[in-house]
Short mmCIF file of C-alpha atoms in Angstrom, two decimals:
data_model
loop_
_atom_site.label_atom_id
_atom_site.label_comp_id
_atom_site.label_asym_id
_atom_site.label_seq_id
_atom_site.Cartn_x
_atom_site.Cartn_y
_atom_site.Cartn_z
CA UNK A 1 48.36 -9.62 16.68
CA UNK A 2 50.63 -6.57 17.87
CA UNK A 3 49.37 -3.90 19.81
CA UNK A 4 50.86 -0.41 18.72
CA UNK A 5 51.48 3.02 19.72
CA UNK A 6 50.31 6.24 17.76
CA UNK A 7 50.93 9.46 17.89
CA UNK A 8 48.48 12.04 17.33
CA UNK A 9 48.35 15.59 16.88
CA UNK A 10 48.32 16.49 20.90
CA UNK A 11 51.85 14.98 20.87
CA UNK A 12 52.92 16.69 18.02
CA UNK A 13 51.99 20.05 18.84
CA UNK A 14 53.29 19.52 22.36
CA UNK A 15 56.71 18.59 20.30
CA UNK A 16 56.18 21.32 17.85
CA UNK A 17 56.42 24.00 20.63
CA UNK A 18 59.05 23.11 22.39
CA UNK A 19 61.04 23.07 19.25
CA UNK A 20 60.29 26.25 18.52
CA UNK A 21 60.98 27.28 22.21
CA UNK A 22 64.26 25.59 21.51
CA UNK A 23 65.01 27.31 17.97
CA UNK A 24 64.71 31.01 20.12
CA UNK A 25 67.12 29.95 22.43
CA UNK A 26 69.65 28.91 20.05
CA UNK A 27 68.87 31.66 17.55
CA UNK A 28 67.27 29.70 14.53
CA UNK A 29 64.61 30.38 12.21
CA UNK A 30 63.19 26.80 11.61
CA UNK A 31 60.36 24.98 10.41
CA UNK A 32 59.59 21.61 11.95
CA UNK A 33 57.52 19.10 10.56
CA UNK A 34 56.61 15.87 12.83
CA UNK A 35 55.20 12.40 10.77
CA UNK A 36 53.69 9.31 11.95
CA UNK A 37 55.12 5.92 11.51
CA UNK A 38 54.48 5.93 7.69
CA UNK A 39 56.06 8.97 7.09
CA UNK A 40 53.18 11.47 6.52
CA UNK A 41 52.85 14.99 8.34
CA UNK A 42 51.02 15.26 11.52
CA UNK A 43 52.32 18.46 11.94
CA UNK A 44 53.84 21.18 9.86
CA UNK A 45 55.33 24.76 10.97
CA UNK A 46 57.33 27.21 9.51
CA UNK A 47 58.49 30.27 12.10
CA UNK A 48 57.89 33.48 10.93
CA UNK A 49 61.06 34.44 8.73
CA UNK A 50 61.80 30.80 8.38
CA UNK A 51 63.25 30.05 4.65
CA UNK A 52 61.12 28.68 2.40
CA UNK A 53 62.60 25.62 1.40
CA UNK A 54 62.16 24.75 5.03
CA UNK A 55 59.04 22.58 5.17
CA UNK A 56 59.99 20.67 2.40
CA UNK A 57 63.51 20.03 3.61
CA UNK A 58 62.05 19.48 7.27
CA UNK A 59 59.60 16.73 6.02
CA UNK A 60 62.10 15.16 4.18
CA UNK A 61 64.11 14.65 7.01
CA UNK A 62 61.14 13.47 9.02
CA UNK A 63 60.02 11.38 6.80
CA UNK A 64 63.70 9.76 6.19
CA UNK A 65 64.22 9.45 9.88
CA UNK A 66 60.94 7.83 10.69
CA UNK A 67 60.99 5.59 7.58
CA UNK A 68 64.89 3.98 7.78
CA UNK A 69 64.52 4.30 11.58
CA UNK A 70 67.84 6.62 12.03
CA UNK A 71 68.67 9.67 12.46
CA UNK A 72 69.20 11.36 9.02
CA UNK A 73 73.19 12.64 9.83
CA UNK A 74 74.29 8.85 10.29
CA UNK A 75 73.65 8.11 6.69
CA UNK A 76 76.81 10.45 5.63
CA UNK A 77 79.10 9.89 8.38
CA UNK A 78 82.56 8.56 7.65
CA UNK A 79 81.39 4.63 7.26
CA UNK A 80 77.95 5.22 7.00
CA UNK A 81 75.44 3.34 4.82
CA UNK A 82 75.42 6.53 2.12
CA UNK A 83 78.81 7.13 1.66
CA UNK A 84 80.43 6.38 -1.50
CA UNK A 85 81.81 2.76 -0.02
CA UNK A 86 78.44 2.31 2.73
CA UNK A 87 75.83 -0.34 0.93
CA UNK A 88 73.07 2.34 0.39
CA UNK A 89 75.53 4.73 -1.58
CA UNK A 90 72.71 6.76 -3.92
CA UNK A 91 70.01 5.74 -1.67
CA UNK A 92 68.99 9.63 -1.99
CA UNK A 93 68.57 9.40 -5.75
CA UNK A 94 65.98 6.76 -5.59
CA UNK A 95 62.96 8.60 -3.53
CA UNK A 96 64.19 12.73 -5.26
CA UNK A 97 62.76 15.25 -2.72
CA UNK A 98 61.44 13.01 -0.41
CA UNK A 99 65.06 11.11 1.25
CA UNK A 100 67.40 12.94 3.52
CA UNK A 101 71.11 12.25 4.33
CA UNK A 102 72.22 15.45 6.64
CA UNK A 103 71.44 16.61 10.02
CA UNK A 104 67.92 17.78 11.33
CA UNK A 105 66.10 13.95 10.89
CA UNK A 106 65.22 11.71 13.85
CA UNK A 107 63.04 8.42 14.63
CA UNK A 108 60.19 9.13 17.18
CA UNK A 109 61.01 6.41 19.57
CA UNK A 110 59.13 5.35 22.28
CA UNK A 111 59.12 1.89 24.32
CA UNK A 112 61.35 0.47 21.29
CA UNK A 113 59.23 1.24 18.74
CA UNK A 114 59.45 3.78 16.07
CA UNK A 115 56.32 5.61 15.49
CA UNK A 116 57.28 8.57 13.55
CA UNK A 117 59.88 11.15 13.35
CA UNK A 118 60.85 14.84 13.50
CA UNK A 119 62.27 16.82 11.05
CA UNK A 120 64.14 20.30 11.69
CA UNK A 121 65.25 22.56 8.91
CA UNK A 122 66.87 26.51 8.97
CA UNK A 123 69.57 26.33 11.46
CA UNK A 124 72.94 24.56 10.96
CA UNK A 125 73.43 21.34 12.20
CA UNK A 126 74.08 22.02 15.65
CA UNK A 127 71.17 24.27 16.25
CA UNK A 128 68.98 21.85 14.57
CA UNK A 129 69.66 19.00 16.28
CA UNK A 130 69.64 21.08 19.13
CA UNK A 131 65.67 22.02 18.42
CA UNK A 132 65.14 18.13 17.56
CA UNK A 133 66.12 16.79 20.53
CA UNK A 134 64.29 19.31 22.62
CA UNK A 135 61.30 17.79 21.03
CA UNK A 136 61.91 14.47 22.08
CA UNK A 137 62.61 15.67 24.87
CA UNK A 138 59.42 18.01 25.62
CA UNK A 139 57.75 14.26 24.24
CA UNK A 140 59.02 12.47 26.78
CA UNK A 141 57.95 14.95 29.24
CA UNK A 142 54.26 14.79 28.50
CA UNK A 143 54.37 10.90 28.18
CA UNK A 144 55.36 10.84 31.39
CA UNK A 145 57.28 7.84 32.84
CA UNK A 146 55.20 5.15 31.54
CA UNK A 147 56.85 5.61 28.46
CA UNK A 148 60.45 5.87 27.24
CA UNK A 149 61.48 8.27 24.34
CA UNK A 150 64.87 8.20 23.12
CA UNK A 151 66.32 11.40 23.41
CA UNK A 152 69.51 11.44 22.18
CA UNK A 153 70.53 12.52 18.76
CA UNK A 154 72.28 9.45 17.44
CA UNK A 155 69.11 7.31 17.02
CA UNK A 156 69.46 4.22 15.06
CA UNK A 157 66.82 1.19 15.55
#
């Protein structure tokens, strides 16, 4: 028997705002969408003026991220599992609308274990990953130090 973590709505709003803290700062209009370890939404927002592809795109990402346990960017980088010689080449095509290969996706990681992920959509890559690690980070933060939540944006477990 394994004991496991959960997150619940309390940590995903707490993640929720400081991404959209994090999206002022850096001048992006995103939606963010945080899932749970089986990829389905805890949380869901779209900032006002926020495209409206954005909550679909965002999910995807979260849900990619938290289901293949990597960030969503290291799918398509030079040697990476999607590209046209990486072992998952097409992966996308399998799960249409749902499977993410760019920046804005990462794993919810905490003590080792993935238990969801984050998904950021309307900025470009650099602001979004920007506004996705300031959740992890503003996670980490209310966990306090009895936990440990990777931070970083190059996640891969």
């Amino acid at each position: 028997m394994k004991s496991v973590l959960k997150l619940e709505l309390e940590e995903a709003k707490v993640m929720i705002e400081a991404a959209k803290k994090a999206a002022e700062e850096v001048k992006a209009l995103e939606s963010i969408c945080i899932v749970d370890d089986g990829g389905y939404i805890i949380a869901l927002e779209r900032m006002n003026g926020g495209r409206i592809t954005g909550p679909e795109i965002a999910t995807s990402k979260a849900f990619t991220a938290s289901g293949h346990k990597r960030s969503t960017h290291l799918f398509n980088q030079p040697g990476g599992p999607a590209t046209t010689t990486g072992e998952a080449f097409g992966i996308h095509v399998m799960m249409p609308g749902k499977f993410a290969i760019f920046v804005g996706g990462f794993p919810i990681v905490v003590n080792g274990e993935v238990i969801g992920g984050v998904g950021i959509s309307g900025g470009n890559g650099e602001q979004d990953t920007a506004v996705g690690t300031a959740a992890l980070k503003a996670l980490q933060q209310h966990l306090g130090s009895e936990y440990e939540v990777m931070t970083q944006a190059d996640i891969k477990k």
